[in-house]
Amino acid sequence: QVQLVESGGGLVQPGGSLRLSCAASGSIFSINAMGWYRQAPGKQRELVATITSGSSTNYADSVEGRFTISRDNAKNTVYLLMNSLKPEDTAVYYCNARVRDSRWYSVNDYWGQGTQVTVSS
């Protein structure tokens, strides 16, 4: 079994910054891509940013230049640094990891429980 635990959400004023963290633990052989998604009220979940095991990154157009995704492979942790936050960034942010487990060597997608980010004055 694999668990993803997120932290770092909260309330921030427009123009402010937050840093999200997501640590993976459990029966992990290796982790391929990791990423962040978000879901605002009444909207579908959308991709925010992804990062491969080789640190290649991909961003949604709406966050390009403001958000930075990074990972620490030794800690099985992915980060999302969010700068110049806007009210439209308000959402629940979910961590995702594509993991090869150490027991069966199968590859599955895992999700964190979500962390609320609210951008408001």
XYZ file of N, CA and C in Angstrom:
363
model
N 0.841 -1.195 0.000
C 0.000 0.000 0.000
C 0.874 1.242 0.000
N 0.386 2.269 -0.677
C 1.118 3.530 -0.794
C 0.238 4.666 -0.291
N 0.811 5.563 0.472
C 0.077 6.719 0.977
C 0.774 7.999 0.518
N -0.045 9.001 0.192
C 0.439 10.340 -0.136
C -0.135 11.313 0.887
N 0.714 12.081 1.534
C 0.269 13.037 2.546
C 0.714 14.434 2.135
N -0.276 15.308 1.966
C -0.023 16.689 1.549
C -0.010 17.616 2.744
N 0.676 18.738 2.580
C 0.683 19.782 3.594
C 1.003 21.114 2.931
N 0.690 22.213 3.657
C 1.099 23.529 3.179
C -0.010 24.418 2.662
N -1.227 23.935 2.606
C -2.313 24.779 2.141
C -2.688 25.822 3.171
N -3.605 26.709 2.789
C -4.056 27.731 3.724
C -4.653 28.920 3.028
N -4.820 29.989 3.792
C -5.394 31.242 3.297
C -4.265 32.234 3.032
N -4.292 32.853 1.860
C -3.254 33.819 1.488
C -3.905 34.951 0.706
N -3.334 36.131 0.822
C -3.857 37.280 0.081
C -3.400 37.225 -1.375
N -4.166 37.863 -2.266
C -3.727 37.939 -3.669
C -2.323 38.521 -3.773
N -1.517 37.894 -4.626
C -0.133 38.297 -4.777
C 0.818 37.563 -3.856
N 0.282 36.821 -2.913
C 1.106 36.103 -1.960
C 1.619 34.778 -2.496
N 2.281 34.040 -1.611
C 2.906 32.771 -1.981
C 2.567 31.679 -0.975
N 2.568 30.458 -1.466
C 2.419 29.265 -0.628
C 3.288 28.170 -1.222
N 3.704 27.246 -0.354
C 4.452 26.083 -0.814
C 3.755 24.825 -0.323
N 3.350 23.985 -1.263
C 2.731 22.708 -0.930
C 3.777 21.602 -0.966
N 3.592 20.628 -0.094
C 4.461 19.459 -0.071
C 3.608 18.202 -0.099
N 4.153 17.138 -0.672
C 3.455 15.854 -0.712
C 4.493 14.755 -0.577
N 4.377 13.974 0.498
C 5.326 12.889 0.754
C 4.652 11.548 0.529
N 5.321 10.702 -0.237
C 4.822 9.354 -0.506
C 5.536 8.365 0.413
N 4.769 7.379 0.897
C 5.355 6.365 1.766
C 4.645 5.037 1.551
N 5.268 3.957 2.045
C 4.653 2.642 1.912
C 5.505 1.720 1.063
N 4.841 0.807 0.358
C 5.522 -0.216 -0.429
C 5.921 0.323 -1.799
N 6.962 1.158 -1.792
C 7.394 1.845 -3.007
C 8.676 1.238 -3.535
N 8.630 0.789 -4.800
C 9.850 0.383 -5.481
C 10.451 1.570 -6.218
N 9.598 2.269 -6.948
C 10.045 3.464 -7.655
C 8.829 4.351 -7.940
N 9.114 5.636 -8.141
C 8.059 6.584 -8.480
C 8.387 7.209 -9.839
N 7.455 7.119 -10.753
C 7.642 7.725 -12.069
C 7.224 9.186 -11.977
N 6.195 9.571 -12.653
C 5.763 10.967 -12.612
C 5.047 11.295 -11.308
N 5.198 12.525 -10.883
C 4.438 13.073 -9.764
C 3.807 14.374 -10.243
N 2.722 14.741 -9.600
C 2.075 15.958 -10.074
C 1.092 16.539 -9.086
N 0.625 17.718 -9.446
C -0.396 18.424 -8.671
C -1.590 18.718 -9.572
N -2.769 18.489 -9.036
C -4.019 18.799 -9.701
C -4.838 19.646 -8.734
N -5.850 20.313 -9.253
C -6.711 21.105 -8.378
C -8.148 21.027 -8.842
N -9.050 21.240 -7.887
C -10.480 21.231 -8.190
C -11.153 22.362 -7.438
N -11.706 23.287 -8.183
C -12.461 24.396 -7.610
C -13.927 23.984 -7.498
N -14.687 24.636 -6.622
C -16.109 24.287 -6.458
C -16.858 24.374 -7.782
N -17.597 23.316 -8.096
C -18.388 23.299 -9.313
C -17.615 23.053 -10.582
N -16.316 22.764 -10.462
C -15.488 22.545 -11.650
C -14.839 21.168 -11.602
N -14.384 20.717 -12.770
C -13.684 19.444 -12.830
C -12.251 19.585 -12.333
N -11.698 18.482 -11.899
C -10.303 18.474 -11.493
C -9.431 18.742 -12.719
N -8.430 19.606 -12.538
C -7.556 19.955 -13.650
C -6.090 19.820 -13.278
N -5.279 19.560 -14.290
C -3.847 19.447 -14.071
C -3.255 20.820 -13.782
N -2.354 20.858 -12.796
C -1.626 22.083 -12.492
C -0.189 21.966 -13.005
N 0.480 20.892 -12.579
C 1.875 20.701 -12.994
C 2.276 19.258 -12.757
N 3.198 18.765 -13.585
C 3.741 17.427 -13.397
C 5.262 17.464 -13.531
N 5.894 16.445 -12.954
C 7.347 16.331 -13.030
C 7.709 14.857 -13.125
N 8.594 14.516 -14.064
C 9.005 13.133 -14.236
C 10.139 12.780 -13.266
N 10.505 11.519 -13.258
C 11.613 11.092 -12.404
C 12.921 11.742 -12.835
N 12.978 12.156 -14.083
C 14.160 12.856 -14.578
C 14.057 14.362 -14.471
N 13.006 14.835 -13.781
C 12.780 16.260 -13.496
C 12.346 17.083 -14.702
N 11.785 16.455 -15.723
C 11.137 17.211 -16.784
C 9.788 17.676 -16.270
N 9.449 18.929 -16.550
C 8.234 19.507 -15.984
C 7.247 19.922 -17.059
N 5.982 20.008 -16.630
C 4.902 20.447 -17.513
C 3.932 21.255 -16.669
N 3.460 22.388 -17.193
C 2.578 23.269 -16.430
C 1.324 23.607 -17.235
N 0.241 23.816 -16.511
C -0.947 24.387 -17.135
C -0.641 25.826 -17.540
N -1.254 26.264 -18.635
C -1.007 27.633 -19.105
C -1.332 28.667 -18.025
N -2.346 28.379 -17.236
C -2.821 29.349 -16.242
C -1.829 29.583 -15.101
N -0.872 28.680 -14.913
C 0.077 28.818 -13.800
C 1.513 28.972 -14.288
N 1.743 28.815 -15.589
C 3.096 28.920 -16.147
C 3.723 30.258 -15.755
N 4.941 30.202 -15.225
C 5.642 31.411 -14.820
C 5.362 31.858 -13.397
N 4.338 31.297 -12.777
C 4.009 31.657 -11.379
C 4.264 30.498 -10.422
N 4.034 29.278 -10.884
C 4.193 28.088 -10.045
C 5.444 27.327 -10.479
N 6.072 26.668 -9.493
C 7.244 25.842 -9.779
C 7.092 24.503 -9.075
N 7.175 23.427 -9.844
C 7.112 22.083 -9.272
C 8.528 21.530 -9.171
N 8.795 20.811 -8.093
C 10.100 20.187 -7.901
C 9.911 18.909 -7.090
N 10.952 18.088 -7.038
C 10.844 16.844 -6.271
C 12.187 16.478 -5.667
N 12.085 15.759 -4.556
C 13.261 15.217 -3.893
C 13.111 13.703 -3.941
N 13.813 13.063 -4.850
C 13.641 11.625 -5.050
C 14.064 10.822 -3.822
N 15.054 11.309 -3.092
C 15.509 10.599 -1.901
C 14.435 10.575 -0.819
N 13.574 11.589 -0.820
C 12.515 11.689 0.189
C 11.154 11.307 -0.367
N 11.093 10.912 -1.642
C 9.799 10.585 -2.281
C 8.790 11.715 -2.087
N 9.257 12.929 -2.273
C 8.440 14.111 -1.996
C 8.416 15.045 -3.202
N 7.237 15.593 -3.450
C 7.067 16.581 -4.512
C 6.576 17.879 -3.884
N 7.022 18.990 -4.451
C 6.686 20.316 -3.937
C 6.029 21.146 -5.026
N 5.228 22.121 -4.591
C 4.669 23.095 -5.519
C 4.808 24.471 -4.883
N 5.675 25.283 -5.432
C 5.838 26.657 -4.977
C 4.928 27.541 -5.814
N 4.014 28.216 -5.150
C 3.019 29.034 -5.840
C 3.253 30.504 -5.494
N 3.619 31.282 -6.485
C 3.838 32.720 -6.323
C 2.761 33.509 -7.065
N 2.659 34.778 -6.734
C 1.708 35.675 -7.397
C 0.316 35.060 -7.460
N -0.130 34.564 -6.343
C -1.410 33.859 -6.305
C -2.576 34.795 -6.612
N -3.575 34.230 -7.291
C -4.766 34.962 -7.696
C -5.995 34.309 -7.077
N -7.082 35.056 -6.937
C -8.309 34.436 -6.394
C -8.746 33.207 -7.195
N -8.501 33.206 -8.491
C -8.905 32.056 -9.306
C -8.030 30.816 -9.075
N -6.987 30.939 -8.282
C -6.199 29.770 -7.892
C -6.830 29.033 -6.706
N -7.876 29.602 -6.137
C -8.562 28.970 -5.011
C -9.132 27.628 -5.425
N -8.770 26.582 -4.687
C -9.199 25.223 -5.013
C -8.653 24.264 -3.965
N -9.115 23.022 -4.048
C -8.468 21.945 -3.308
C -7.382 21.373 -4.224
N -6.164 21.317 -3.708
C -5.023 20.835 -4.480
C -4.716 19.387 -4.081
N -4.594 18.532 -5.097
C -4.353 17.112 -4.885
C -3.001 16.712 -5.468
N -2.294 15.901 -4.711
C -1.031 15.336 -5.163
C -1.307 13.991 -5.847
N -0.547 13.710 -6.875
C -0.657 12.442 -7.608
C 0.726 11.853 -7.809
N 0.811 10.528 -7.723
C 2.088 9.862 -7.996
C 1.830 8.548 -8.717
N 2.631 8.287 -9.734
C 2.560 7.003 -10.447
C 3.671 6.125 -9.880
N 3.259 5.084 -9.140
C 4.183 4.316 -8.310
C 4.252 2.864 -8.764
N 5.468 2.349 -8.818
C 5.666 0.907 -8.976
C 5.881 0.365 -7.567
N 4.992 -0.494 -7.131
C 5.091 -0.963 -5.749
C 6.157 -2.046 -5.628
N 6.634 -2.215 -4.399
C 7.769 -3.105 -4.164
C 7.364 -4.549 -3.957
N 6.045 -4.792 -3.871
C 5.602 -6.168 -3.611
C 5.276 -6.908 -4.907
N 4.458 -6.264 -5.750
C 4.020 -6.915 -6.984
C 4.632 -6.291 -8.231
N 5.342 -5.180 -8.045
C 5.959 -4.454 -9.166
C 4.923 -3.944 -10.163
N 3.689 -3.810 -9.700
C 2.662 -3.229 -10.553
C 2.711 -1.707 -10.450
N 2.218 -1.044 -11.492
C 2.227 0.411 -11.540
C 0.799 0.925 -11.363
N 0.624 1.822 -10.412
C -0.697 2.391 -10.137
C -0.578 3.878 -9.829
N -1.667 4.580 -10.045
C -1.751 5.986 -9.666
C -2.324 6.108 -8.262
N -1.699 6.953 -7.468
C -2.172 7.216 -6.110
C -2.433 8.704 -5.945
N -3.405 9.013 -5.049
C -3.795 10.397 -4.806
C -3.711 10.727 -3.334
N -3.363 11.965 -3.050
C -3.436 12.454 -1.684
C -4.861 12.840 -1.323
N -5.043 13.269 -0.075
C -6.378 13.584 0.420
C -6.822 14.981 0.021
N -5.896 15.792 -0.440
C -6.217 17.153 -0.851
C -5.928 18.168 0.240
N -5.521 19.350 -0.177
C -5.285 20.451 0.756
C -5.893 21.724 0.181
N -6.610 22.453 1.026
C -7.332 23.644 0.557
C -6.389 24.830 0.422
N -6.466 25.499 -0.705
C -5.764 26.764 -0.928
C -6.828 27.825 -1.221
N -6.845 28.870 -0.418
C -7.802 29.953 -0.591
C -7.044 31.263 -0.762
N -7.317 31.944 -1.858
C -6.664 33.225 -2.139
C -7.733 34.312 -2.056
N -7.631 35.119 -1.024
C -8.664 36.117 -0.783
C -8.116 37.238 0.080
N -8.639 38.434 -0.147
C -8.259 39.558 0.696
C -9.249 39.738 1.838
